[in-house]
Structure formats: structure tokens, C-alpha cells
mmCIF file of C-alpha atoms and ligand atoms in Angstrom:
data_model
loop_
_atom_site.group_PDB
_atom_site.id
_atom_site.type_symbol
_atom_site.label_atom_id
_atom_site.label_comp_id
_atom_site.label_asym_id
_atom_site.label_seq_id
_atom_site.Cartn_x
_atom_site.Cartn_y
_atom_site.Cartn_z
ATOM 1 C CA MET R 1 80.983 100.520 99.755
ATOM 2 C CA LYS R 2 83.089 98.076 101.737
ATOM 3 C CA LEU R 3 82.244 99.344 105.249
ATOM 4 C CA LYS R 4 78.580 100.319 104.843
ATOM 5 C CA ASN R 5 76.750 100.334 108.215
ATOM 6 C CA LYS R 6 79.938 99.491 110.111
ATOM 7 C CA THR R 7 81.176 101.532 113.068
ATOM 8 C CA ALA R 8 84.932 102.061 113.372
ATOM 9 C CA VAL R 9 86.956 103.474 116.267
ATOM 10 C CA ILE R 10 90.347 104.939 115.273
ATOM 11 C CA THR R 11 92.888 106.212 117.819
ATOM 12 C CA GLY R 12 95.454 108.896 116.987
ATOM 13 C CA ALA R 13 93.196 110.076 114.146
ATOM 14 C CA GLY R 14 94.057 113.780 114.263
ATOM 15 C CA ARG R 15 96.798 113.593 111.640
ATOM 16 C CA GLY R 16 99.091 111.264 109.688
ATOM 17 C CA ILE R 17 98.149 107.618 109.162
ATOM 18 C CA GLY R 18 95.145 107.710 111.527
ATOM 19 C CA LEU R 19 93.560 110.641 109.664
ATOM 20 C CA ALA R 20 94.112 108.942 106.289
ATOM 21 C CA ILE R 21 92.473 105.740 107.577
ATOM 22 C CA ALA R 22 89.535 107.786 108.922
ATOM 23 C CA LYS R 23 88.982 109.434 105.530
ATOM 24 C CA LYS R 24 89.290 106.122 103.683
ATOM 25 C CA PHE R 25 86.837 104.363 106.018
ATOM 26 C CA ALA R 26 84.361 107.278 105.800
ATOM 27 C CA HIS R 27 84.530 107.101 102.001
ATOM 28 C CA GLU R 28 83.651 103.413 102.264
ATOM 29 C CA GLY R 29 80.537 104.134 104.340
ATOM 30 C CA ALA R 30 81.732 103.654 107.948
ATOM 31 C CA ARG R 31 80.472 105.638 110.927
ATOM 32 C CA LEU R 32 83.468 106.885 112.869
ATOM 33 C CA VAL R 33 84.561 107.489 116.429
ATOM 34 C CA LEU R 34 87.871 109.355 116.285
ATOM 35 C CA ASN R 35 90.289 109.786 119.163
ATOM 36 C CA ASP R 36 93.446 111.851 119.557
ATOM 37 C CA ILE R 37 95.352 113.354 122.454
ATOM 38 C CA ASN R 38 95.229 116.670 120.555
ATOM 39 C CA PRO R 39 91.626 117.943 120.887
ATOM 40 C CA GLU R 40 91.871 120.573 118.099
ATOM 41 C CA SER R 41 93.123 118.164 115.457
ATOM 42 C CA VAL R 42 90.630 115.392 116.208
ATOM 43 C CA GLU R 43 87.673 117.795 116.382
ATOM 44 C CA ALA R 44 88.734 119.279 113.033
ATOM 45 C CA ALA R 45 89.001 115.771 111.536
ATOM 46 C CA ALA R 46 85.511 114.783 112.731
ATOM 47 C CA GLU R 47 84.091 118.085 111.485
ATOM 48 C CA GLU R 48 85.684 117.727 108.042
ATOM 49 C CA ILE R 49 84.381 114.180 107.660
ATOM 50 C CA SER R 50 80.908 115.141 108.925
ATOM 51 C CA LYS R 51 80.777 117.984 106.362
ATOM 52 C CA ALA R 52 81.230 115.334 103.678
ATOM 53 C CA HIS R 53 77.934 113.856 105.030
ATOM 54 C CA ARG R 54 79.549 111.011 106.954
ATOM 55 C CA LYS R 55 78.845 110.385 110.602
ATOM 56 C CA ALA R 56 81.919 111.084 112.724
ATOM 57 C CA ILE R 57 82.306 112.026 116.379
ATOM 58 C CA SER R 58 85.475 112.827 118.297
ATOM 59 C CA VAL R 59 86.615 111.801 121.769
ATOM 60 C CA ALA R 60 89.812 113.615 122.752
ATOM 61 C CA GLY R 61 92.207 112.235 125.352
ATOM 62 C CA ASP R 62 95.259 110.127 126.095
ATOM 63 C CA VAL R 63 94.328 106.618 125.006
ATOM 64 C CA GLY R 64 96.903 105.212 127.430
ATOM 65 C CA ASP R 65 94.562 106.310 130.239
ATOM 66 C CA PRO R 66 92.067 103.516 131.054
ATOM 67 C CA THR R 67 89.230 105.984 131.711
ATOM 68 C CA VAL R 68 89.734 107.549 128.263
ATOM 69 C CA ALA R 69 89.813 104.139 126.557
ATOM 70 C CA ALA R 70 86.603 103.143 128.339
ATOM 71 C CA SER R 71 84.904 106.431 127.469
ATOM 72 C CA ILE R 72 85.776 106.060 123.760
ATOM 73 C CA ALA R 73 83.984 102.697 123.697
ATOM 74 C CA GLU R 74 81.042 104.064 125.720
ATOM 75 C CA ARG R 75 80.583 107.041 123.387
ATOM 76 C CA ALA R 76 80.694 104.723 120.372
ATOM 77 C CA VAL R 77 77.995 102.463 121.798
ATOM 78 C CA GLU R 78 75.848 105.472 122.794
ATOM 79 C CA ALA R 79 76.145 107.087 119.378
ATOM 80 C CA PHE R 80 76.130 104.064 117.075
ATOM 81 C CA GLU R 81 74.979 101.116 119.233
ATOM 82 C CA GLY R 82 78.172 99.098 118.908
ATOM 83 C CA ILE R 83 81.612 98.787 117.367
ATOM 84 C CA ASP R 84 82.631 96.613 114.390
ATOM 85 C CA ILE R 85 86.178 97.843 113.761
ATOM 86 C CA LEU R 86 88.971 99.105 116.017
ATOM 87 C CA VAL R 87 92.178 100.620 114.661
ATOM 88 C CA ASN R 88 94.882 101.009 117.310
ATOM 89 C CA ASN R 89 96.964 103.657 115.580
ATOM 90 C CA ALA R 90 98.030 106.235 118.219
ATOM 91 C CA GLY R 91 101.774 106.118 118.631
ATOM 92 C CA VAL R 92 104.913 107.998 119.577
ATOM 93 C CA SER R 93 108.465 107.494 118.377
ATOM 94 C CA GLU R 94 111.897 108.707 119.383
ATOM 95 C CA ILE R 95 115.354 107.899 117.994
ATOM 96 C CA VAL R 96 117.777 108.038 120.927
ATOM 97 C CA PRO R 97 120.918 106.062 121.868
ATOM 98 C CA PHE R 98 120.112 103.360 124.421
ATOM 99 C CA LEU R 99 122.324 104.755 127.185
ATOM 100 C CA GLU R 100 120.598 108.136 126.821
ATOM 101 C CA THR R 101 117.088 106.657 126.835
ATOM 102 C CA SER R 102 115.267 107.940 129.907
ATOM 103 C CA GLN R 103 112.833 105.818 131.843
ATOM 104 C CA GLU R 104 110.201 108.424 130.970
ATOM 105 C CA THR R 105 110.746 107.868 127.233
ATOM 106 C CA TRP R 106 110.590 104.099 127.767
ATOM 107 C CA GLU R 107 107.347 104.294 129.760
ATOM 108 C CA THR R 108 105.591 106.833 127.527
ATOM 109 C CA THR R 109 106.459 104.783 124.436
ATOM 110 C CA LEU R 110 105.257 101.496 125.951
ATOM 111 C CA ARG R 111 102.126 103.164 127.329
ATOM 112 C CA THR R 112 101.119 104.817 124.055
ATOM 113 C CA ASN R 113 102.165 102.134 121.565
ATOM 114 C CA LEU R 114 101.279 98.995 123.522
ATOM 115 C CA THR R 115 99.294 99.548 126.748
ATOM 116 C CA ALA R 116 96.793 101.780 124.922
ATOM 117 C CA ALA R 117 96.064 98.955 122.451
ATOM 118 C CA PHE R 118 95.575 96.542 125.363
ATOM 119 C CA LEU R 119 93.150 99.005 127.012
ATOM 120 C CA MET R 120 91.229 99.656 123.801
ATOM 121 C CA CYS R 121 90.902 95.919 123.072
ATOM 122 C CA LYS R 122 89.563 95.360 126.603
ATOM 123 C CA ALA R 123 87.073 98.199 126.167
ATOM 124 C CA VAL R 124 85.896 97.222 122.689
ATOM 125 C CA ILE R 125 85.931 93.409 122.513
ATOM 126 C CA PRO R 126 82.849 92.943 124.767
ATOM 127 C CA THR R 127 80.696 94.971 122.361
ATOM 128 C CA MET R 128 82.153 93.058 119.378
ATOM 129 C CA LEU R 129 81.235 89.795 121.111
ATOM 130 C CA GLU R 130 77.662 91.030 121.566
ATOM 131 C CA ARG R 131 77.551 91.873 117.853
ATOM 132 C CA GLY R 132 78.887 88.463 116.846
ATOM 133 C CA GLY R 133 82.322 89.546 115.609
ATOM 134 C CA GLY R 134 84.599 92.346 114.500
ATOM 135 C CA SER R 135 87.994 93.309 113.136
ATOM 136 C CA ILE R 136 90.903 94.895 115.001
ATOM 137 C CA VAL R 137 93.788 96.452 113.069
ATOM 138 C CA ASN R 138 96.923 97.336 115.028
ATOM 139 C CA ILE R 139 99.354 99.767 113.433
ATOM 140 C CA GLY R 140 102.680 98.151 114.214
ATOM 141 C CA SER R 141 106.011 98.632 112.454
ATOM 142 C CA VAL R 142 108.766 96.569 110.876
ATOM 143 C CA ALA R 143 110.737 97.829 113.877
ATOM 144 C CA GLY R 144 108.649 95.321 115.841
ATOM 145 C CA LYS R 145 109.965 92.459 113.678
ATOM 146 C CA GLN R 146 113.590 93.446 113.395
ATOM 147 C CA GLY R 147 115.295 95.651 115.979
ATOM 148 C CA THR R 148 117.235 98.696 114.854
ATOM 149 C CA ASP R 149 119.803 100.626 116.876
ATOM 150 C CA GLN R 150 118.956 103.710 118.940
ATOM 151 C CA TYR R 151 115.284 102.751 118.855
ATOM 152 C CA THR R 152 114.934 100.437 121.863
ATOM 153 C CA ALA R 153 111.669 101.647 123.372
ATOM 154 C CA TYR R 154 109.915 101.865 120.007
ATOM 155 C CA CYS R 155 111.127 98.444 118.804
ATOM 156 C CA ALA R 156 110.110 96.848 122.112
ATOM 157 C CA SER R 157 106.666 98.460 122.013
ATOM 158 C CA LYS R 158 105.976 97.342 118.443
ATOM 159 C CA ALA R 159 107.290 93.801 119.069
ATOM 160 C CA GLY R 160 104.889 93.687 122.018
ATOM 161 C CA LEU R 161 102.058 94.829 119.770
ATOM 162 C CA ILE R 162 102.689 91.872 117.438
ATOM 163 C CA GLY R 163 102.535 89.553 120.475
ATOM 164 C CA LEU R 164 99.244 91.131 121.554
ATOM 165 C CA THR R 165 97.901 90.721 118.005
ATOM 166 C CA GLN R 166 98.783 87.035 117.766
ATOM 167 C CA SER R 167 97.541 86.122 121.252
ATOM 168 C CA LEU R 168 94.194 87.868 120.826
ATOM 169 C CA ALA R 169 93.792 86.402 117.343
ATOM 170 C CA ARG R 170 94.006 82.879 118.756
ATOM 171 C CA GLU R 171 91.758 83.661 121.721
ATOM 172 C CA PHE R 172 88.925 85.248 119.737
ATOM 173 C CA ALA R 173 89.021 83.495 116.351
ATOM 174 C CA SER R 174 86.234 81.079 117.298
ATOM 175 C CA ARG R 175 84.068 84.111 118.125
ATOM 176 C CA GLN R 176 84.680 85.785 114.763
ATOM 177 C CA ILE R 177 86.897 88.612 115.952
ATOM 178 C CA ARG R 178 89.920 88.944 113.649
ATOM 179 C CA ILE R 179 93.033 90.779 114.845
ATOM 180 C CA ASN R 180 95.875 91.738 112.485
ATOM 181 C CA ALA R 181 98.788 94.184 112.465
ATOM 182 C CA ILE R 182 100.190 96.370 109.687
ATOM 183 C CA CYS R 183 103.972 96.783 109.880
ATOM 184 C CA PRO R 184 105.075 99.701 107.683
ATOM 185 C CA GLY R 185 108.623 100.860 107.063
ATOM 186 C CA ILE R 186 109.028 104.634 106.940
ATOM 187 C CA VAL R 187 105.789 106.468 106.157
ATOM 188 C CA ALA R 188 105.769 110.106 105.039
ATOM 189 C CA THR R 189 103.868 111.672 107.988
ATOM 190 C CA PRO R 190 104.427 114.474 110.533
ATOM 191 C CA MET R 191 105.946 111.831 112.862
ATOM 192 C CA TRP R 192 108.596 111.002 110.268
ATOM 193 C CA GLU R 193 109.259 114.681 109.469
ATOM 194 C CA GLU R 194 109.876 115.307 113.170
ATOM 195 C CA MET R 195 112.309 112.356 113.342
ATOM 196 C CA ALA R 196 114.215 112.782 110.080
ATOM 197 C CA GLY R 197 116.898 115.017 111.662
ATOM 198 C CA ASP R 198 117.639 112.449 114.384
ATOM 199 C CA TYR R 199 117.724 109.730 111.716
ATOM 200 C CA ALA R 200 120.348 111.723 109.779
ATOM 201 C CA THR R 201 122.445 112.123 112.954
ATOM 202 C CA LYS R 202 122.164 108.396 113.702
ATOM 203 C CA LYS R 203 123.308 107.489 110.178
ATOM 204 C CA GLY R 204 125.977 110.193 110.105
ATOM 205 C CA ILE R 205 124.632 111.772 106.920
ATOM 206 C CA PRO R 206 123.564 115.363 106.141
ATOM 207 C CA PRO R 207 119.799 115.918 106.690
ATOM 208 C CA GLU R 208 119.309 116.828 103.026
ATOM 209 C CA GLU R 209 120.545 113.381 101.986
ATOM 210 C CA VAL R 210 118.111 111.400 104.154
ATOM 211 C CA ALA R 211 115.391 110.971 101.530
ATOM 212 C CA GLU R 212 117.832 109.690 98.893
ATOM 213 C CA TYR R 213 119.602 107.452 101.436
ATOM 214 C CA ILE R 214 116.362 105.753 102.414
ATOM 215 C CA THR R 215 114.653 105.431 99.049
ATOM 216 C CA GLY R 216 117.885 104.063 97.554
ATOM 217 C CA ARG R 217 117.554 101.052 99.884
ATOM 218 C CA ILE R 218 113.858 100.395 99.207
ATOM 219 C CA PRO R 219 113.298 98.033 96.232
ATOM 220 C CA LEU R 220 110.159 99.963 95.155
ATOM 221 C CA ASN R 221 112.271 103.129 95.465
ATOM 222 C CA ARG R 222 109.904 105.349 97.435
ATOM 223 C CA LEU R 223 108.638 105.941 100.955
ATOM 224 C CA CYS R 224 105.358 104.419 102.109
ATOM 225 C CA THR R 225 102.402 106.822 101.897
ATOM 226 C CA VAL R 226 99.506 107.188 104.322
ATOM 227 C CA GLU R 227 97.252 105.994 101.477
ATOM 228 C CA ASP R 228 99.267 102.741 101.198
ATOM 229 C CA VAL R 229 98.589 102.088 104.890
ATOM 230 C CA ALA R 230 94.927 103.144 104.663
ATOM 231 C CA GLU R 231 94.307 100.754 101.729
ATOM 232 C CA LEU R 232 95.668 97.791 103.699
ATOM 233 C CA ALA R 233 93.749 98.846 106.816
ATOM 234 C CA LEU R 234 90.563 98.965 104.738
ATOM 235 C CA TYR R 235 91.175 95.459 103.421
ATOM 236 C CA LEU R 236 91.884 94.041 106.904
ATOM 237 C CA ALA R 237 88.862 95.817 108.417
ATOM 238 C CA SER R 238 86.487 94.665 105.675
ATOM 239 C CA ASP R 239 84.770 91.316 105.210
ATOM 240 C CA GLU R 240 87.096 90.698 102.234
ATOM 241 C CA ALA R 241 89.776 89.709 104.772
ATOM 242 C CA GLY R 242 87.442 87.204 106.438
ATOM 243 C CA TYR R 243 90.056 84.420 106.392
ATOM 244 C CA MET R 244 92.894 86.530 107.755
ATOM 245 C CA THR R 245 93.782 86.757 111.433
ATOM 246 C CA GLY R 246 96.926 86.895 113.584
ATOM 247 C CA GLN R 247 99.050 88.358 110.766
ATOM 248 C CA ALA R 248 101.698 91.073 111.040
ATOM 249 C CA ILE R 249 101.962 92.290 107.459
ATOM 250 C CA SER R 250 105.107 94.104 106.346
ATOM 251 C CA LEU R 251 104.425 97.159 104.170
ATOM 252 C CA THR R 252 107.917 98.234 103.225
ATOM 253 C CA GLY R 253 108.197 98.464 99.436
ATOM 254 C CA GLY R 254 110.162 95.192 99.571
ATOM 255 C CA LEU R 255 112.746 96.324 102.132
ATOM 256 C CA VAL R 256 111.704 93.636 104.607
ATOM 257 C CA MET R 257 110.356 90.381 103.213
ATOM 258 C CA THR R 258 109.264 88.551 106.377
HETATM 259 N N1 NAD O 1 105.498 107.421 110.211
HETATM 260 C C1 NAD O 1 106.173 106.295 110.156
HETATM 261 O O1 NAD O 1 107.267 106.222 109.560
HETATM 262 C C2 NAD O 1 105.617 105.047 110.792
HETATM 263 C C3 NAD O 1 106.182 103.815 110.435
HETATM 264 C C4 NAD O 1 105.698 102.642 111.013
HETATM 265 C C5 NAD O 1 104.652 102.726 111.924
HETATM 266 N N2 NAD O 1 104.120 103.929 112.265
HETATM 267 C C6 NAD O 1 103.050 103.936 113.261
HETATM 268 O O2 NAD O 1 101.874 104.480 112.712
HETATM 269 C C7 NAD O 1 101.095 105.103 113.742
HETATM 270 C C8 NAD O 1 100.753 106.514 113.313
HETATM 271 O O3 NAD O 1 101.969 107.215 113.079
HETATM 272 P P1 NAD O 1 102.048 108.583 112.263
HETATM 273 O O4 NAD O 1 103.303 108.529 111.482
HETATM 274 O O5 NAD O 1 100.763 108.879 111.595
HETATM 275 O O6 NAD O 1 102.308 109.569 113.509
HETATM 276 P P2 NAD O 1 101.856 111.075 113.771
HETATM 277 O O7 NAD O 1 102.700 111.543 114.910
HETATM 278 O O8 NAD O 1 101.871 111.844 112.518
HETATM 279 O O9 NAD O 1 100.350 110.867 114.277
HETATM 280 C C9 NAD O 1 100.111 110.171 115.479
HETATM 281 C C10 NAD O 1 98.854 110.728 116.125
HETATM 282 O O10 NAD O 1 98.688 110.026 117.381
HETATM 283 C C11 NAD O 1 98.336 110.996 118.361
HETATM 284 N N3 NAD O 1 98.717 110.510 119.683
HETATM 285 C C12 NAD O 1 99.970 110.415 120.222
HETATM 286 N N4 NAD O 1 99.898 109.963 121.483
HETATM 287 C C13 NAD O 1 98.583 109.741 121.744
HETATM 288 C C14 NAD O 1 97.888 109.276 122.877
HETATM 289 N N5 NAD O 1 98.535 108.952 124.016
HETATM 290 N N6 NAD O 1 96.526 109.184 122.827
HETATM 291 C C15 NAD O 1 95.870 109.524 121.688
HETATM 292 N N7 NAD O 1 96.484 109.986 120.585
HETATM 293 C C16 NAD O 1 97.821 110.092 120.615
HETATM 294 C C17 NAD O 1 99.101 112.246 117.967
HETATM 295 O O11 NAD O 1 98.542 113.420 118.557
HETATM 296 C C18 NAD O 1 98.971 112.220 116.456
HETATM 297 O O12 NAD O 1 97.816 112.900 115.991
HETATM 298 C C19 NAD O 1 101.951 105.028 115.012
HETATM 299 O O13 NAD O 1 101.541 103.930 115.796
HETATM 300 C C20 NAD O 1 103.342 104.810 114.474
HETATM 301 O O14 NAD O 1 104.178 104.160 115.398
HETATM 302 C C21 NAD O 1 104.560 105.096 111.716
#
């Protein structure tokens, strides 16, 4: 097992990519502290994983709130004496023309996708330093590498997350904390299902043609799955990636090659 005796904190773990990473890490022996803004979903996730005889606790709350971020780290230390892995996964996304983008959308997107990662890193890095190292995996997006239209707040938040990743990687490399980002293209999750209609409108195509439109442009000819992301997160979190830090890895089926 690649994460035996490691403790991992995962934000936004109630569904989608975060839940898949939680299950993958549990299967590989990790103890888990799961967060989500939706209490029902994160409690159900922790319960399901615990039933499979893995240790998992849940801490519900908005991870963009500094008191929630601090309490997630405190609960992890209380329950498992420290933290080895942090996955900053919680995120929100909205396709909307720039001139119709409200300040509220801008601020919520920046707060959830970027400020929350800053807060979680501040809360968790001290305990990693005490332990002599750790691994942080930020769930970014190719939208953080290459801007797309009608996606300003999201692109800005994910570009900022890459900056955070690279800066922290340089600052903490000598103390054995590695920080990397995964940058998927479109992943089949509830977030994508909720956005697909707006994507069709933006592209001027009927909703039923969205899947074909997208996969036709992806060299590997399919959408990314939550398992694809979880596999890469496992690698980056594990000691196998011991020489890797400061990277923002595209996971796009070949659509983006930088
Ligand atoms: N789905 C995609 O196409 C795609 C592509 C690239 C990157 N991503 C990124 O992957 C991550 C996960 O996305 P997903 O597709 O699984 O989304 P999702 O909406 O299916 O799941 C996100 C989870 O985060 C939780 N969440 C939202 N705001 C929160 C907050 N303030 N505090 C705590 N939890 C919060 C939600 O309740 C939800 O359970 C996000 O950062 C997203 O930007 C997704």
C-alpha cells in the first residue's frame, strides 16, 4: 500500500474528484480527514470509507473561511497526530460572459478556488514541518494555463493556484514539503454536468452534441475520469514522486501539451 500510515486531508471530498481521491487514498492505506461545504455528502463519504475498515473523519464547512481551515487541521492533529498529505480540491465553476460576471461570482470563485488553498496550506504546513515533510496536491485546471472565453473568474483563480504551487514549492523544498498541481481538462463529474448546458450555449451547439463536440477535439477521444485524476493524485502524494515539486501537470488526453 502506497500511503500506509499516512494521514491525508482532502477538501471538497463529498462528491466528484475529491470523493474519488478519498476512496483511492483509503484503498492505499491512508487515514483521512474529509472536508466539504455540504455536511450530508461529506459525512456519508466518511461513513462509507469507515465501513470499509479505513479510518476517516469528516469536518464540514466552507474551506474559504479561515476558522474552518484551521479547525480541519486541528481535528486532523487531534485524531491522527499530524498531517502528511493535503489535497486542495474544493472548487466552484461558472461559465458566464465577462460583462455579465458579477463581483459576487468573482469573489466566491477566487475565495473557494484560491484563497481556500492558501488558508489550508497555512494551517497544515506547520504540522508537516514538525513531521519532517509532506506532499500537497492542488487540483488546478488547464484553464489556469490557457485562458478561455466566458470563464474569467475560474481561469484567474486556477492561474493563481499554479502561482501558489510554484512559490510554495520553492520555499519549502529544502524542508521536504513537495507541492504540485494537477491540471485536468474536462472531467466527468457533477460539476461538469451542471455546466454542460452553459458550455453548449457558449459554443452555440445543441446540448445533445456537447459530448461529441468535446471528445472529437481530444486526441485520446474521451473525457477525463475521476479515476484518472485520483491515480495522478496518488502518485504525487506518495513517496514515488519524491523528486517532483512545483509542477502543474496537464491531464487532458493530449488536448493541451504544455
Ligand atoms: N469537473 C471538471 O471538468 C474539472 C476540470 C478541471 C478541474 N476541476 C477542479 O476539480 C475540483 C473538483 O471538481 P469536481 O468536478 O469534482 O466538482 P464537484 O462540484 O463535483 O465537487 C466539488 C466539491 O467541492 C465542494 N465545495 C464547493 N465549495 C466548497 C467550499 N467553499 N468549501 C468546501 N467544499 C466546497 C462541493 O460541495 C463539492 O462536493 C475543483 O477544484 C475543480 O475546479 C474540475
